[in-house]
Short mmCIF file of C-alpha atoms in Angstrom, two decimals:
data_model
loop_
_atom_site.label_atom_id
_atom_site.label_comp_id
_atom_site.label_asym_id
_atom_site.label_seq_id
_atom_site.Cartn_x
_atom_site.Cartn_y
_atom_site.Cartn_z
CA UNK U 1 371.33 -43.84 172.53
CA UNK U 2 374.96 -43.86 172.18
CA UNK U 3 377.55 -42.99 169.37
CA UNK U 4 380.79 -43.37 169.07
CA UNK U 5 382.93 -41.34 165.50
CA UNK U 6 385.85 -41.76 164.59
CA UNK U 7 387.85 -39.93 162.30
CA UNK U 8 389.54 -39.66 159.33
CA UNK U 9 388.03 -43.31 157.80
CA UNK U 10 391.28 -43.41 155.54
CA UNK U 11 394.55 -41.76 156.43
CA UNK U 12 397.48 -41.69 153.69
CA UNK U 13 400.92 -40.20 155.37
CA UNK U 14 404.30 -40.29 154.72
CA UNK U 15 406.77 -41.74 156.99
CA UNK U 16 407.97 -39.50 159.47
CA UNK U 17 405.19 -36.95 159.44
CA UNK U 18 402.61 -36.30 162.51
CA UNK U 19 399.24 -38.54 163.37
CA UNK U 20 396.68 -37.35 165.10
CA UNK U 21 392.87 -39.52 165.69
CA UNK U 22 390.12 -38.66 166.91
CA UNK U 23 387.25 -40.10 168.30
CA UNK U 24 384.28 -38.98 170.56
CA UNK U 25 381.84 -40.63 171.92
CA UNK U 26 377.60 -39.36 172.96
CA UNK U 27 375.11 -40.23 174.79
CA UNK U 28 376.57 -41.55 178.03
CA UNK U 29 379.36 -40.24 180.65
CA UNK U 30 382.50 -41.41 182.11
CA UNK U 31 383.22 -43.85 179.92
CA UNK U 32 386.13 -46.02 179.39
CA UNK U 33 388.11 -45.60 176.43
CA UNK U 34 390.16 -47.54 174.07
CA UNK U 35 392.40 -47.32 171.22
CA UNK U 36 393.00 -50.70 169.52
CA UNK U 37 395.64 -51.90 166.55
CA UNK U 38 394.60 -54.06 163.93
CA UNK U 39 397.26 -55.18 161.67
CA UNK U 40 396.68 -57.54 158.40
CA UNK U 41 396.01 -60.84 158.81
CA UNK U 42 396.10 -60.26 162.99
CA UNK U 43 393.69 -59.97 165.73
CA UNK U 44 393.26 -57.03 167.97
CA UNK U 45 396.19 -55.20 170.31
CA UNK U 46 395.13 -53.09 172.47
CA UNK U 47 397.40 -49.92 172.26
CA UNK U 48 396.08 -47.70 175.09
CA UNK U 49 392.96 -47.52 177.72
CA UNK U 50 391.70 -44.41 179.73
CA UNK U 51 389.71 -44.78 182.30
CA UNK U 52 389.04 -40.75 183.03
CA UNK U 53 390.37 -37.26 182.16
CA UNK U 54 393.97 -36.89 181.57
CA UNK U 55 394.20 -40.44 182.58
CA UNK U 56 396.11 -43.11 180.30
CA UNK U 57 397.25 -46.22 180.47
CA UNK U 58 399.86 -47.95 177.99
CA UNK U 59 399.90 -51.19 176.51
CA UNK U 60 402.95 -51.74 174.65
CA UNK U 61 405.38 -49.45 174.30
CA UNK U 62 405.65 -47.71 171.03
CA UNK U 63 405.63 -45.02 168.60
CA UNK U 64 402.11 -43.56 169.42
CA UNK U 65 400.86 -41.73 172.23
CA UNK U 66 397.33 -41.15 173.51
CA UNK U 67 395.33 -38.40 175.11
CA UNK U 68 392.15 -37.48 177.41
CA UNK U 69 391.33 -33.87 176.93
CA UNK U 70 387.80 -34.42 178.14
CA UNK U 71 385.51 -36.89 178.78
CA UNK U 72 383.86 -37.99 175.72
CA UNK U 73 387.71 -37.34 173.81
CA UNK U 74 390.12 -39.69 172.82
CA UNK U 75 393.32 -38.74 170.27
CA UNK U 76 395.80 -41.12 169.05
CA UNK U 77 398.64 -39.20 168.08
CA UNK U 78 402.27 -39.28 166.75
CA UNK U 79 404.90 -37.10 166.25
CA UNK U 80 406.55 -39.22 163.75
CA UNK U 81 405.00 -41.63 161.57
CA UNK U 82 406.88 -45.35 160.99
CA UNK U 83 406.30 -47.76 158.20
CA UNK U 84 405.23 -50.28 161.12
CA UNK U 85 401.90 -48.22 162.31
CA UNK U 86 400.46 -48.79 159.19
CA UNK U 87 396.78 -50.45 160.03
CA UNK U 88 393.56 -50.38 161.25
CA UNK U 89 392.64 -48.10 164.27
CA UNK U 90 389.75 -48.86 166.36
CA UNK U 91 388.73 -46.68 169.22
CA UNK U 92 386.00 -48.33 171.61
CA UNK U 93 384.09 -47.45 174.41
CA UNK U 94 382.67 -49.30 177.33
CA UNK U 95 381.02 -48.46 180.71
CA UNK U 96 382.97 -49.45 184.13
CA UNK U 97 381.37 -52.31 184.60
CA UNK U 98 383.13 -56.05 183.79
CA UNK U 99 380.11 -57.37 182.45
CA UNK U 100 379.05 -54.82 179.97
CA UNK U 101 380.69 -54.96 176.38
CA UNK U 102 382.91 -52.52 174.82
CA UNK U 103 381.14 -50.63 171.08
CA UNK U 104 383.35 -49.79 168.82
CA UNK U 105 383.77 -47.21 166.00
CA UNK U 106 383.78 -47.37 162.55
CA UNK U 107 388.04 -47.40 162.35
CA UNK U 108 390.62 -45.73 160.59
CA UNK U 109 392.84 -47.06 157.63
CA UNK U 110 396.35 -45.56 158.12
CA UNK U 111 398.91 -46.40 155.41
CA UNK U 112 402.20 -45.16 155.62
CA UNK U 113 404.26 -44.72 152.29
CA UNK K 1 395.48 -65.05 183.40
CA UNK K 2 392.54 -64.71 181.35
CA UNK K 3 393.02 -65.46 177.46
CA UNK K 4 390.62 -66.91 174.45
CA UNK K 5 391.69 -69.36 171.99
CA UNK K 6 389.97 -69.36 168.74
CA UNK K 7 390.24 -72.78 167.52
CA UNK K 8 390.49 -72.03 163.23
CA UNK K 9 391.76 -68.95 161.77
CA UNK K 10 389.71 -69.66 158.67
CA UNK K 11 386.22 -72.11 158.38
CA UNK K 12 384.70 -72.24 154.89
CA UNK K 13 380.93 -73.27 155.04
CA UNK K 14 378.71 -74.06 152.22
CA UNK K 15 375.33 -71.96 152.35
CA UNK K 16 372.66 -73.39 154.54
CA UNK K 17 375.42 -75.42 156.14
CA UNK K 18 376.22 -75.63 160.07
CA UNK K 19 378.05 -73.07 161.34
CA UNK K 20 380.49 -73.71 164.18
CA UNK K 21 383.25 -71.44 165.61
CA UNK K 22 385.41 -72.89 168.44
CA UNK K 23 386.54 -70.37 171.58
CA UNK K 24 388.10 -71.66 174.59
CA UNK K 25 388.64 -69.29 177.70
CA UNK K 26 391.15 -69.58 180.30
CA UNK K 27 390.16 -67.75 183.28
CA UNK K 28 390.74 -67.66 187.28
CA UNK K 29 387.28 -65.97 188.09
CA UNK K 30 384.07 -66.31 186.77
CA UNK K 31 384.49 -65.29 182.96
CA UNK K 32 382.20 -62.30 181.15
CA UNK K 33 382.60 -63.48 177.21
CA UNK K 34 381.19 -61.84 174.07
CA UNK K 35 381.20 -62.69 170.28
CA UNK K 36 382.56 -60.07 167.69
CA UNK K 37 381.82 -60.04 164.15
CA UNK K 38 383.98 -57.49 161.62
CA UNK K 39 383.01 -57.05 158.12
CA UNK K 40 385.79 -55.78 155.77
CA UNK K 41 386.63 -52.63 156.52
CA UNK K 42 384.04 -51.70 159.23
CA UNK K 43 384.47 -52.15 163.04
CA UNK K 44 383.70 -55.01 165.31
CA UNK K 45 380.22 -55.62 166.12
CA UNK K 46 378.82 -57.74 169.12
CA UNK K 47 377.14 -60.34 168.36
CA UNK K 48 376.00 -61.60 171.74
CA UNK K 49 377.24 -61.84 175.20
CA UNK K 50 377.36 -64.34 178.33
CA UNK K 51 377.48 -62.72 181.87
CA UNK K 52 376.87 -65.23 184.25
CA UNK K 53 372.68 -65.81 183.07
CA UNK K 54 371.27 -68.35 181.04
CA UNK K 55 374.11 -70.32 179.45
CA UNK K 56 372.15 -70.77 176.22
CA UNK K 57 373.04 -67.03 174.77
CA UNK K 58 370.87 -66.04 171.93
CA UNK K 59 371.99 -63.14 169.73
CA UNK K 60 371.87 -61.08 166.54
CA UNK K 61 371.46 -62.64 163.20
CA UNK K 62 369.94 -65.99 164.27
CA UNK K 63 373.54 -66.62 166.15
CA UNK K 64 373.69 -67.95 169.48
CA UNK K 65 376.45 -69.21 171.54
CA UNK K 66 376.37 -71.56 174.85
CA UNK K 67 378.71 -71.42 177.79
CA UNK K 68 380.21 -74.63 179.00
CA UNK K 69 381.65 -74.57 182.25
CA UNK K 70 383.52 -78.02 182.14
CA UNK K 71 384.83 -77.62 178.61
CA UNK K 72 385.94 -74.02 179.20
CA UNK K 73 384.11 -73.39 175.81
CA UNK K 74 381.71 -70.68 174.13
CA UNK K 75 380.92 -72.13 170.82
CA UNK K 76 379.35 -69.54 168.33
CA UNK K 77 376.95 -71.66 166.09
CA UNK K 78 374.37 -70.60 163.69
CA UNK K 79 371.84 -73.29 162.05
CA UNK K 80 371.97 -72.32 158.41
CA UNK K 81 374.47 -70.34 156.86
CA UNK K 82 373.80 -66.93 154.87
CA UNK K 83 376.57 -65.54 152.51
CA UNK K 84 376.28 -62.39 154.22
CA UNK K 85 377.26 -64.00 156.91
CA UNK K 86 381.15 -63.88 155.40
CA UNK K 87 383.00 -61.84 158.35
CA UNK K 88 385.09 -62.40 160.34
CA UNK K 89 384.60 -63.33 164.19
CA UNK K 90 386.04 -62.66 167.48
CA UNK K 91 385.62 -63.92 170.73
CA UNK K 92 386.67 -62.08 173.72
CA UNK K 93 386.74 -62.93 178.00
CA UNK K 94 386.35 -59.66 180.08
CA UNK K 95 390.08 -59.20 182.18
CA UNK K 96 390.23 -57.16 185.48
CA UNK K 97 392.43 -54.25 184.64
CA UNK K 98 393.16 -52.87 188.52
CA UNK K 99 390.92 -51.28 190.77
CA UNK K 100 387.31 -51.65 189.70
CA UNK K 101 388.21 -51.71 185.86
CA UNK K 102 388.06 -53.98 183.03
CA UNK K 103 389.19 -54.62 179.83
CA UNK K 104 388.42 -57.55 177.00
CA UNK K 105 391.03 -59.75 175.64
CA UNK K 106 390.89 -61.16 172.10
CA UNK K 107 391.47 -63.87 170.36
CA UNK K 108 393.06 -64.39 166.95
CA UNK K 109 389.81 -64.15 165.49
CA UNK K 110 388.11 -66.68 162.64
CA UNK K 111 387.52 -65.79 159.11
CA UNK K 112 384.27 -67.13 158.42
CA UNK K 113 383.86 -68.02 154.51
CA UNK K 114 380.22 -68.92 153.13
CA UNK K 115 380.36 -70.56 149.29
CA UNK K 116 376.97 -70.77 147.51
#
C-alpha cells in the first residue's frame, strides 16, 4: 500500500533563517505532488504542484520555493524565513488521473518567532 | 471555473443529532468531488468520493454524501452524531490543471462541533 511522511511534525525558527520540508512518498510511481498552506482559521492554498522530476509549478508567488529531486521527493524550502509562513504544511500525493483523490501527510507546524 | 462553496464555517450538533454539511460546486465539465475531514493537528482525510457512479456515495464512518445535479450540491450527512466526530470538513471539486493533469480545489472548510 502507499505512504506518504512528512517531516519535521513541529518546526520552531526564527525569522530570517532557512526552511527546508520534506516529504516522500512509497508504494506507487510517478505521482503527482503537492505542497499545501494552511493558515489559522483558513482553508487550504495550494502553494506548489509537480507533476514529474525537476518539474514545478507555482501557485502564488511567495517566499518559498519547491523542489523535485526524484520521484517519490518533494522539499519545501526557504532561504529566509518571514513571520507570514508561519502554519500548517501539508504535502499530498495523487495519481494522474482526475478522478482519483489526492492522500495527504501527516503536516508540519512551522512557527516563526 | 471550478470552485466549492461550503455553506457554514462552523455547525454545532448535539450527539445523536442530524448531521448536515452544505457544499455547492461550480463547474463547466462533469465534476469529480470528495469530502475531507481534519482532526486537530493531523492531515486531511477522505472521507468519500463521487466520480461520476452511483450518486448516493457511501463512505467512512457511517458518512455518506449524494450528488445533485440540478442543485449543484454534495451534501455530507451522517444519521447520528458521535463526539468523535468533532473535525473539521472539507469539500473539494477535481480542476483540470493543463495537459492531462488535475488538481482539487477547496473550500473554506466547516468546523463540525458535537455537544453531549
Amino acid at each position: 500500500s502507499q505512504t506518504i511522511h512528512q517531516w519535521p511534525a513541529t518546526l520552531v525558527q526564527p525569522v530570517g533563517s532557512p526552511l527546508s520540508l520534506e516529504c516522500t512518498v512509497e508504494g506507487t510511481s510517478n505521482p503527482n505532488l503537492y505542497w499545501y498552506r494552511q493558515a489559522a482559521g483558513r482553508g487550504l492554498q495550494l502553494l506548489f504542484y509537480s507533476v514529474g522530476i525537476g518539474q514545478i509549478s507555482s501557485e502564488v508567488p511567495q517566499n518559498l520555493s519547491a523542489s523535485r529531486p526524484q520521484d517519490r521527493q518533494f522539499i519545501l524550502s526557504s532561504k529566509k524565513l518571514l513571520l507570514s509562513d508561519s502554519g500548517f504544511y501539508l504535502c499530498a500525493w495523487s495519481v494522474r488521473i482526475s478522478n482519483q483523490p489526492q492522500h495527504f501527510g501527516d503536516g508540519t507546524r512551522l512557527s516563526i518567532l | 471555473a471550478q470552485s466549492v462553496t461550503q455553506l457554514g464555517s462552523h455547525v454545532s450538533v448535539s450527539e445523536g443529532a442530524l448531521v448536515l454539511l452544505r457544499c455547492n460546486y461550480s463547474s463547466s465539465v462533469p465534476p469529480y468531488l470528495f469530502w475531507y475531514v481534519q482532526y486537530p493537528n493531523q492531515g486531511l482525510q477522505l472521507l468519500l468520493k463521487y466520480t461520476s457512479a452511483a450518486t448516493l456515495v457511501k463512505g467512512i464512518n457511517g458518512f455518506e454524501a449524494e450528488f445533485k445535479k440540478s442543485e449543484t450540491s454534495f451534501h455530507l450527512t451522517k444519521p447520528s452524531a458521535h463526539m468523535s466526530d468533532a473535525a473539521e470538513y472539507f469539500c473539494a471539486v477535481s480542476v483540470p490543471s493543463g495537459g492531462s493533469n488535475y488538481k482539487l480545489t477547496f473550500g473554506k472548510g466547516t468546523l463540525l462541533t458535537v455537544n453531549p
